[in-house]
Amino acid sequence: MNSAQLLLAAPEFWVLVMACVIMIVDLFLREERRGIIHMLAMLTVIFAAIITLRGDFLANGLPSASAFNDSFIRDPMGDVLKVFSFVLMGLIYTYSKFYLRNFKMFRADFYTLSLFALLGVMLLISANSMLMMYLGLELISLSVYALVAFNRESGRGSESAMKYFVLGSMASGMLLYGMSMIYGATGSLLIPDIAEAIRVQGSDDILLIFGLVFVVVGIAFKFGVVPFHMWIPDVYEGAPPAVTLFISSVPKLAAFAMAYRFLSSGLGDLHIHWESMLASLAILSIILGNLAAIMQKNIKRMLAYSTISHMGFVLLGLLPGTAFGFGAAMYYVIVYGIMSVAAFAMIILLSSRGVEAETLDDFKGLNQRNPYYAAIMGLVLFSMAGVPPMVGFFAKLMVLKAVVEAGMIWLAVSAVVFAVIGAFYYLRVVKYMYFDEPENETSITAPVDFGAALTLNGIMIIGLGIFSSSLITICMTSFGV
Amino acid sequence: MIVQELIFYAFSLVMVFAAVAVITVRNPVYAVLFLVLAFFSAAAIWMLLEAEFLAIILVVVYVGAVMVLFLFVVMMLDINLVPLKEGFIRYLPVAAIVAVAMAIELLMVLWSRGRFGVDMFPVPPPHSADYSNTRELGELLYSNYLLPFEVAGVVLLVAIIAAVALTLRTRPGIKVQNPSVQVRTRRDASVRLVKMKSEKPRGA
């Protein structure tokens, strides 16, 4: 292996080194200078984005290059996902600083653990062997388990961390079991070699299909789609909002990359089998997510069920197995990350002064308290509901187009029907914000950087919608469409 | 050959028995000890497979370190078994259905077209005497599997950080000794010379 190959993993090395540096630097900082940690973390994310963009994969549309005996792959899709992970991470750090300071949890552990989780996301996005996929997944999961229990005074936090840990370990076990079956059937850990072995020996092997089932279970748990969604509402509700910001956005990008690499690059010849599995997972998620969200009084649980239905849409994009479908699913998952980060930022904004905003009632009369932030929240909700010209509409449109092109009209129709039903609970929050009297008259203030980040986030939601072709083109060219 | 097979069957039987005992015995301490027995038998079977490095690691790391720690934990914690068994009967039907369905699926896979029959796998030729299992493993780990190896290290680091972050509580106002200050202390810090008149005996 030469140095050019090593340089392919330069963004990963940078994040790893900086996570360790932040951990050490914190030991020598006094309490009141903790702000330096935040600056270092922001610097890490910004430079990681610069290093990734310098790799010339995005501009030149190079096919791909692999390193470390093919277990690590660098391609345009991975680079796009990584850059958006960094963008989301920058927003997350800006939002969570406000929350952590308000709730006296401003400790460096948050930054170290989340950077390690980001490293896991990057490794999972670039994983080209089953071993690397598992390790990347575990790196994310372990860091996130600890982050969920980050508020040690909160009993709910520890409880949800425990639930997440037990269920997550089960899912990891399932995934490993499936991987061992696929290894047994093909004799290789590397994704390209698995594809080659299946091409040679044929795809009607019961052992392969058996392994595939377990792998799909593992992926479905990571996405949090029905019936592997049980952990999502509890974890979203129990974790501090600063952590929920992360869980609901960045790891989903990695889950998409993993699903694509495993199902399409590796088990592409088994498409006929995983197509039906994903179809049932997707439609169940869209139905249950949207119906259950209507009944929620807790805004975090409502957003959790909305996540489930959105992830159902991502699976809809994956299941036709076409390049257009993968592009659409990738677009959807990025757009969802942007929207979800903004929604949880609003929860952080409302839960100032030591009391967390949790119920929908906290949004009552938001327009009278602060019309600017109410407008941004309105944008987020309309986008999640899929109203044009917000970016969420185009994401749904592309996914549905991919499904219709694959000839699964009934799937597209039922998805649309339940998305329309789902629009009800988004618009209910809008009604609360604009037409109800506030229960709490105090005006809402936020630090400058928080307001700037939220503004940028709002601009992304409407700007990427009006100029929707830019991001769509980037996603589609990653898959050569 | 006969001797090898005898050894294999002996250790396999012990291992299966021990594994069943781990989940059936009531006393958690016995369960841990049975797990040690299962690990030990597995190590012996690995030895038969000429995987001597793995066998030794299993005994040294798992039996020697991990299980001993585990035994300490089990003995330290006062585990009350009654609440753990609550709901066992209530969930039994559902659990039994799932378990039976999975067992049937597994058997179907195992019996499919003789993929796992003994005849499918030829006996591997034994290695020569100077073949070093440890060396081969090391060469693979530091060449083909370099990245996974390093990432596994990062995972362990995260586990350490998470454990510390979740359990370390710094309480203010604890009285701790500072040896360096103690050693550097001067005579004036603790001894005060007071001038006073000599006492006269009472009643003189």
Tab-separated table of N, CA, C and O in Angstrom, chain B residues 114-204:
chain	number	residue	atom	x	y	z
B	114	GLY	N	-27.070	-30.528	1.315
B	114	GLY	CA	-25.820	-31.030	1.881
B	114	GLY	C	-24.672	-30.053	1.895
B	114	GLY	O	-23.514	-30.414	1.735
B	115	ARG	N	-25.004	-28.757	2.084
B	115	ARG	CA	-23.937	-27.779	2.052
B	115	ARG	C	-22.977	-27.939	3.230
B	115	ARG	O	-21.791	-27.675	3.122
B	116	PHE	N	-23.529	-28.413	4.353
B	116	PHE	CA	-22.705	-28.469	5.546
B	116	PHE	C	-22.317	-29.906	5.903
B	116	PHE	O	-21.906	-30.160	7.012
B	117	GLY	N	-22.485	-30.849	4.985
B	117	GLY	CA	-22.126	-32.222	5.293
B	117	GLY	C	-20.617	-32.363	5.454
B	117	GLY	O	-19.838	-31.543	4.974
B	118	VAL	N	-20.215	-33.465	6.150
B	118	VAL	CA	-18.783	-33.689	6.361
B	118	VAL	C	-18.092	-33.924	5.016
B	118	VAL	O	-16.943	-33.528	4.807
B	119	ASP	N	-18.839	-34.529	4.068
B	119	ASP	CA	-18.236	-34.833	2.770
B	119	ASP	C	-17.954	-33.572	1.954
B	119	ASP	O	-17.228	-33.614	0.968
B	120	MET	N	-18.560	-32.444	2.346
B	120	MET	CA	-18.338	-31.205	1.594
B	120	MET	C	-16.973	-30.591	1.893
B	120	MET	O	-16.479	-29.774	1.154
B	121	PHE	N	-16.408	-30.955	3.024
B	121	PHE	CA	-15.159	-30.311	3.434
B	121	PHE	C	-14.051	-31.352	3.543
B	121	PHE	O	-14.095	-32.226	4.414
B	122	PRO	N	-13.063	-31.286	2.653
B	122	PRO	CA	-11.955	-32.243	2.745
B	122	PRO	C	-11.116	-31.971	3.994
B	122	PRO	O	-11.092	-30.855	4.503
B	123	VAL	N	-10.449	-33.017	4.467
B	123	VAL	CA	-9.595	-32.856	5.644
B	123	VAL	C	-8.409	-31.978	5.257
B	123	VAL	O	-7.723	-32.269	4.270
B	124	PRO	N	-8.161	-30.886	5.962
B	124	PRO	CA	-7.031	-30.043	5.589
B	124	PRO	C	-5.710	-30.735	5.905
B	124	PRO	O	-5.625	-31.448	6.918
B	125	PRO	N	-4.711	-30.541	5.055
B	125	PRO	CA	-3.412	-31.184	5.336
B	125	PRO	C	-2.778	-30.545	6.562
B	125	PRO	O	-2.863	-29.338	6.741
B	126	PRO	N	-2.156	-31.354	7.429
B	126	PRO	CA	-1.533	-30.781	8.631
B	126	PRO	C	-0.321	-29.916	8.256
B	126	PRO	O	0.358	-30.172	7.256
B	127	HIS	N	-0.104	-28.880	9.039
B	127	HIS	CA	1.025	-27.994	8.760
B	127	HIS	C	2.315	-28.620	9.253
B	127	HIS	O	2.312	-29.481	10.126
B	128	SER	N	3.426	-28.133	8.665
B	128	SER	CA	4.717	-28.653	9.085
B	128	SER	C	5.050	-28.111	10.475
B	128	SER	O	4.405	-27.189	10.970
B	129	ALA	N	6.086	-28.676	11.076
B	129	ALA	CA	6.381	-28.379	12.476
B	129	ALA	C	6.815	-26.930	12.673
B	129	ALA	O	6.583	-26.343	13.724
B	130	ASP	N	7.440	-26.316	11.633
B	130	ASP	CA	7.941	-24.958	11.835
B	130	ASP	C	6.899	-23.891	11.465
B	130	ASP	O	7.218	-22.714	11.383
B	131	TYR	N	5.658	-24.306	11.218
B	131	TYR	CA	4.604	-23.361	10.884
B	131	TYR	C	4.163	-22.638	12.145
B	131	TYR	O	3.845	-23.278	13.151
B	132	SER	N	4.172	-21.305	12.076
B	132	SER	CA	3.806	-20.555	13.282
B	132	SER	C	2.458	-19.877	13.086
B	132	SER	O	2.317	-18.980	12.271
B	133	ASN	N	1.520	-20.346	13.846
B	133	ASN	CA	0.174	-19.787	13.798
B	133	ASN	C	0.163	-18.315	14.178
B	133	ASN	O	-0.471	-17.477	13.540
B	134	THR	N	0.905	-17.987	15.225
B	134	THR	CA	0.959	-16.611	15.723
B	134	THR	C	1.484	-15.667	14.661
B	134	THR	O	0.946	-14.590	14.426
B	135	ARG	N	2.567	-16.110	13.982
B	135	ARG	CA	3.193	-15.273	12.973
B	135	ARG	C	2.240	-15.017	11.808
B	135	ARG	O	2.096	-13.883	11.343
B	136	GLU	N	1.548	-16.077	11.369
B	136	GLU	CA	0.609	-15.930	10.245
B	136	GLU	C	-0.492	-14.934	10.590
B	136	GLU	O	-0.842	-14.061	9.801
B	137	LEU	N	-1.030	-15.092	11.792
B	137	LEU	CA	-2.098	-14.183	12.227
B	137	LEU	C	-1.601	-12.751	12.277
B	137	LEU	O	-2.267	-11.825	11.800
B	138	GLY	N	-0.411	-12.574	12.827
B	138	GLY	CA	0.151	-11.228	12.937
B	138	GLY	C	0.347	-10.605	11.574
B	138	GLY	O	0.014	-9.438	11.357
B	139	GLU	N	0.852	-11.403	10.632
B	139	GLU	CA	1.089	-10.860	9.291
B	139	GLU	C	-0.224	-10.426	8.643
B	139	GLU	O	-0.302	-9.390	7.989
B	140	LEU	N	-1.275	-11.221	8.825
B	140	LEU	CA	-2.579	-10.856	8.257
B	140	LEU	C	-3.122	-9.591	8.915
B	140	LEU	O	-3.602	-8.682	8.255
B	141	LEU	N	-3.034	-9.541	10.242
B	141	LEU	CA	-3.612	-8.410	10.972
B	141	LEU	C	-2.946	-7.098	10.579
B	141	LEU	O	-3.601	-6.070	10.496
B	142	TYR	N	-1.648	-7.138	10.347
B	142	TYR	CA	-0.952	-5.885	10.051
B	142	TYR	C	-0.812	-5.630	8.559
B	142	TYR	O	-0.140	-4.689	8.159
B	143	SER	N	-1.409	-6.461	7.715
B	143	SER	CA	-1.384	-6.147	6.279
B	143	SER	C	-2.807	-6.054	5.731
B	143	SER	O	-3.352	-4.960	5.595
B	144	ASN	N	-3.446	-7.213	5.542
B	144	ASN	CA	-4.790	-7.220	4.956
B	144	ASN	C	-5.808	-6.520	5.834
B	144	ASN	O	-6.690	-5.839	5.353
B	145	TYR	N	-5.705	-6.757	7.145
B	145	TYR	CA	-6.752	-6.270	8.040
B	145	TYR	C	-6.267	-5.111	8.892
B	145	TYR	O	-6.686	-4.954	10.024
B	146	LEU	N	-5.376	-4.294	8.317
B	146	LEU	CA	-4.818	-3.189	9.099
B	146	LEU	C	-5.904	-2.227	9.547
B	146	LEU	O	-6.010	-1.883	10.728
B	147	LEU	N	-6.746	-1.797	8.613
B	147	LEU	CA	-7.757	-0.790	8.955
B	147	LEU	C	-8.767	-1.327	9.981
B	147	LEU	O	-9.000	-0.675	11.003
B	148	PRO	N	-9.355	-2.513	9.760
B	148	PRO	CA	-10.258	-3.042	10.789
B	148	PRO	C	-9.584	-3.173	12.147
B	148	PRO	O	-10.185	-2.888	13.179
B	149	PHE	N	-8.316	-3.572	12.134
B	149	PHE	CA	-7.579	-3.751	13.385
B	149	PHE	C	-7.488	-2.417	14.131
B	149	PHE	O	-7.753	-2.338	15.339
B	150	GLU	N	-7.128	-1.358	13.400
B	150	GLU	CA	-7.000	-0.048	14.038
B	150	GLU	C	-8.366	0.454	14.519
B	150	GLU	O	-8.481	1.033	15.589
B	151	VAL	N	-9.388	0.253	13.689
B	151	VAL	CA	-10.719	0.742	14.068
B	151	VAL	C	-11.219	0.000	15.308
B	151	VAL	O	-11.864	0.594	16.177
B	152	ALA	N	-10.868	-1.297	15.401
B	152	ALA	CA	-11.257	-2.032	16.607
B	152	ALA	C	-10.622	-1.384	17.830
B	152	ALA	O	-11.248	-1.277	18.891
B	153	GLY	N	-9.382	-0.897	17.670
B	153	GLY	CA	-8.739	-0.170	18.755
B	153	GLY	C	-9.507	1.082	19.129
B	153	GLY	O	-9.688	1.397	20.311
B	154	VAL	N	-9.999	1.808	18.101
B	154	VAL	CA	-10.777	3.026	18.366
B	154	VAL	C	-12.061	2.685	19.106
B	154	VAL	O	-12.474	3.392	20.030
B	155	VAL	N	-12.680	1.558	18.714
B	155	VAL	CA	-13.918	1.146	19.401
B	155	VAL	C	-13.644	0.925	20.884
B	155	VAL	O	-14.414	1.355	21.753
B	156	LEU	N	-12.511	0.286	21.182
B	156	LEU	CA	-12.172	0.059	22.593
B	156	LEU	C	-11.934	1.383	23.316
B	156	LEU	O	-12.341	1.563	24.470
B	157	LEU	N	-11.278	2.330	22.611
B	157	LEU	CA	-11.039	3.644	23.220
B	157	LEU	C	-12.361	4.318	23.558
B	157	LEU	O	-12.524	4.878	24.652
B	158	VAL	N	-13.310	4.226	22.627
B	158	VAL	CA	-14.618	4.833	22.870
B	158	VAL	C	-15.286	4.170	24.073
B	158	VAL	O	-15.915	4.840	24.898
B	159	ALA	N	-15.128	2.848	24.189
B	159	ALA	CA	-15.723	2.154	25.331
B	159	ALA	C	-15.152	2.695	26.638
B	159	ALA	O	-15.885	2.921	27.608
B	160	ILE	N	-13.833	2.950	26.657
B	160	ILE	CA	-13.215	3.481	27.872
B	160	ILE	C	-13.768	4.870	28.168
B	160	ILE	O	-14.179	5.172	29.299
B	161	ILE	N	-13.800	5.739	27.136
B	161	ILE	CA	-14.277	7.105	27.339
B	161	ILE	C	-15.719	7.077	27.832
B	161	ILE	O	-16.086	7.801	28.766
B	162	ALA	N	-16.542	6.214	27.205
B	162	ALA	CA	-17.951	6.157	27.585
B	162	ALA	C	-18.084	5.718	29.038
B	162	ALA	O	-18.851	6.298	29.808
B	163	ALA	N	-17.304	4.702	29.422
B	163	ALA	CA	-17.404	4.214	30.797
B	163	ALA	C	-17.024	5.309	31.784
B	163	ALA	O	-17.694	5.523	32.793
B	164	VAL	N	-15.947	6.043	31.473
B	164	VAL	CA	-15.520	7.109	32.380
B	164	VAL	C	-16.558	8.229	32.391
B	164	VAL	O	-16.947	8.725	33.450
B	165	ALA	N	-17.041	8.604	31.202
B	165	ALA	CA	-17.981	9.721	31.121
B	165	ALA	C	-19.269	9.407	31.879
B	165	ALA	O	-19.894	10.302	32.441
B	166	LEU	N	-19.648	8.137	31.891
B	166	LEU	CA	-20.917	7.803	32.539
B	166	LEU	C	-20.785	7.596	34.041
B	166	LEU	O	-21.760	7.690	34.771
B	167	THR	N	-19.593	7.298	34.520
B	167	THR	CA	-19.495	6.947	35.933
B	167	THR	C	-18.684	7.934	36.756
B	167	THR	O	-18.880	8.016	37.962
B	168	LEU	N	-17.779	8.680	36.151
B	168	LEU	CA	-16.914	9.566	36.943
B	168	LEU	C	-17.722	10.740	37.475
B	168	LEU	O	-18.363	11.461	36.724
B	169	ARG	N	-17.705	10.901	38.771
B	169	ARG	CA	-18.366	12.061	39.376
B	169	ARG	C	-17.352	12.784	40.232
B	169	ARG	O	-16.886	12.264	41.230
B	170	THR	N	-17.016	13.999	39.862
B	170	THR	CA	-16.099	14.769	40.697
B	170	THR	C	-16.928	15.555	41.703
B	170	THR	O	-17.732	16.396	41.331
B	171	ARG	N	-16.743	15.221	42.990
B	171	ARG	CA	-17.484	15.946	44.010
B	171	ARG	C	-16.619	17.073	44.550
B	171	ARG	O	-15.438	16.869	44.820
B	172	PRO	N	-17.186	18.262	44.701
B	172	PRO	CA	-16.378	19.357	45.239
B	172	PRO	C	-16.181	19.190	46.742
B	172	PRO	O	-17.010	18.589	47.433
B	173	GLY	N	-15.083	19.726	47.235
B	173	GLY	CA	-14.867	19.768	48.682
B	173	GLY	C	-14.419	18.467	49.293
B	173	GLY	O	-14.554	18.273	50.504
B	174	ILE	N	-13.875	17.542	48.488
B	174	ILE	CA	-13.356	16.312	49.081
B	174	ILE	C	-11.960	16.594	49.632
B	174	ILE	O	-11.183	17.316	49.011
B	175	LYS	N	-11.653	16.036	50.794
B	175	LYS	CA	-10.320	16.243	51.357
B	175	LYS	C	-9.396	15.179	50.801
B	175	LYS	O	-9.538	13.999	51.095
B	176	VAL	N	-8.464	15.595	49.949
B	176	VAL	CA	-7.523	14.630	49.382
B	176	VAL	C	-6.113	15.006	49.841
B	176	VAL	O	-5.822	16.165	50.115
B	177	GLN	N	-5.262	13.992	49.891
B	177	GLN	CA	-3.868	14.247	50.248
B	177	GLN	C	-3.105	14.670	49.021
B	177	GLN	O	-3.327	14.153	47.932
B	178	ASN	N	-2.194	15.647	49.210
B	178	ASN	CA	-1.302	16.018	48.127
B	178	ASN	C	0.116	15.741	48.598
B	178	ASN	O	0.694	16.532	49.343
B	179	PRO	N	0.674	14.592	48.183
B	179	PRO	CA	1.970	14.181	48.735
B	179	PRO	C	3.058	15.210	48.491
B	179	PRO	O	3.911	15.420	49.352
B	180	SER	N	3.029	15.879	47.346
B	180	SER	CA	4.126	16.787	47.049
B	180	SER	C	4.119	17.966	48.027
B	180	SER	O	5.160	18.409	48.496
B	181	VAL	N	2.914	18.446	48.347
B	181	VAL	CA	2.826	19.529	49.326
B	181	VAL	C	3.252	19.015	50.695
B	181	VAL	O	3.956	19.695	51.455
B	182	GLN	N	2.841	17.769	50.984
B	182	GLN	CA	3.198	17.209	52.286
B	182	GLN	C	4.710	17.100	52.454
B	182	GLN	O	5.246	17.383	53.519
B	183	VAL	N	5.385	16.686	51.391
B	183	VAL	CA	6.826	16.504	51.478
B	183	VAL	C	7.533	17.856	51.577
B	183	VAL	O	8.512	18.027	52.299
B	184	ARG	N	7.001	18.846	50.836
B	184	ARG	CA	7.670	20.145	50.780
B	184	ARG	C	7.413	20.989	52.035
B	184	ARG	O	7.837	22.129	52.098
B	185	THR	N	6.693	20.470	52.975
B	185	THR	CA	6.319	21.288	54.122
B	185	THR	C	7.556	21.718	54.924
B	185	THR	O	8.571	21.019	54.966
B	186	ARG	N	7.497	22.914	55.529
B	186	ARG	CA	8.608	23.439	56.336
B	186	ARG	C	8.260	23.304	57.805
B	186	ARG	O	7.106	23.108	58.180
B	187	ARG	N	9.302	23.495	58.573
B	187	ARG	CA	9.129	23.347	60.011
B	187	ARG	C	8.154	24.401	60.531
B	187	ARG	O	7.281	24.116	61.366
B	188	ASP	N	8.216	25.649	59.954
B	188	ASP	CA	7.386	26.741	60.477
B	188	ASP	C	5.896	26.485	60.285
B	188	ASP	O	5.062	27.099	60.950
B	189	ALA	N	5.565	25.601	59.296
B	189	ALA	CA	4.149	25.414	59.004
B	189	ALA	C	3.434	24.716	60.167
B	189	ALA	O	2.240	24.895	60.348
B	190	SER	N	4.179	23.915	60.923
B	190	SER	CA	3.476	23.133	61.934
B	190	SER	C	4.038	23.346	63.348
B	190	SER	O	3.386	22.993	64.311
B	191	VAL	N	5.222	23.906	63.455
B	191	VAL	CA	5.811	24.078	64.789
B	191	VAL	C	5.833	25.564	65.138
B	191	VAL	O	6.243	26.395	64.320
B	192	ARG	N	5.343	25.922	66.299
B	192	ARG	CA	5.346	27.323	66.710
B	192	ARG	C	6.035	27.393	68.072
B	192	ARG	O	5.667	26.660	68.995
B	193	LEU	N	7.045	28.200	68.099
B	193	LEU	CA	7.749	28.318	69.376
B	193	LEU	C	7.104	29.435	70.183
B	193	LEU	O	6.905	30.537	69.691
B	194	VAL	N	6.729	29.121	71.368
B	194	VAL	CA	6.066	30.107	72.236
B	194	VAL	C	6.964	30.388	73.428
B	194	VAL	O	7.473	29.467	74.075
B	195	LYS	N	7.185	31.678	73.620
B	195	LYS	CA	8.000	32.042	74.789
B	195	LYS	C	7.082	32.163	76.000
B	195	LYS	O	6.063	32.852	75.958
B	196	MET	N	7.443	31.476	77.034
B	196	MET	CA	6.634	31.622	78.237
B	196	MET	C	7.512	31.403	79.469
B	196	MET	O	8.579	30.785	79.395
B	197	LYS	N	7.053	31.958	80.542
B	197	LYS	CA	7.842	31.818	81.768
B	197	LYS	C	7.714	30.392	82.288
B	197	LYS	O	6.701	29.742	82.080
B	198	SER	N	8.777	29.981	82.940
B	198	SER	CA	8.719	28.642	83.510
B	198	SER	C	7.710	28.614	84.654
B	198	SER	O	7.595	29.560	85.419
B	199	GLU	N	6.985	27.559	84.726
B	199	GLU	CA	5.934	27.426	85.724
B	199	GLU	C	6.547	27.142	87.094
B	199	GLU	O	7.560	26.445	87.192
B	200	LYS	N	5.930	27.680	88.074
B	200	LYS	CA	6.389	27.330	89.427
B	200	LYS	C	5.512	26.201	89.945
B	200	LYS	O	4.318	26.154	89.630
B	201	PRO	N	6.107	25.298	90.699
B	201	PRO	CA	5.284	24.238	91.247
B	201	PRO	C	4.163	24.814	92.121
B	201	PRO	O	4.357	25.798	92.836
B	202	ARG	N	2.999	24.214	91.976
B	202	ARG	CA	1.822	24.733	92.643
B	202	ARG	C	1.910	24.530	94.163
B	202	ARG	O	2.444	23.519	94.613
B	203	GLY	N	1.456	25.489	94.795
B	203	GLY	CA	1.410	25.369	96.246
B	203	GLY	C	2.754	25.615	96.929
B	203	GLY	O	2.932	25.352	98.100
B	204	ALA	N	3.739	26.105	96.109
B	204	ALA	CA	5.046	26.317	96.699
B	204	ALA	C	5.086	27.632	97.492
B	204	ALA	O	4.342	28.530	97.158
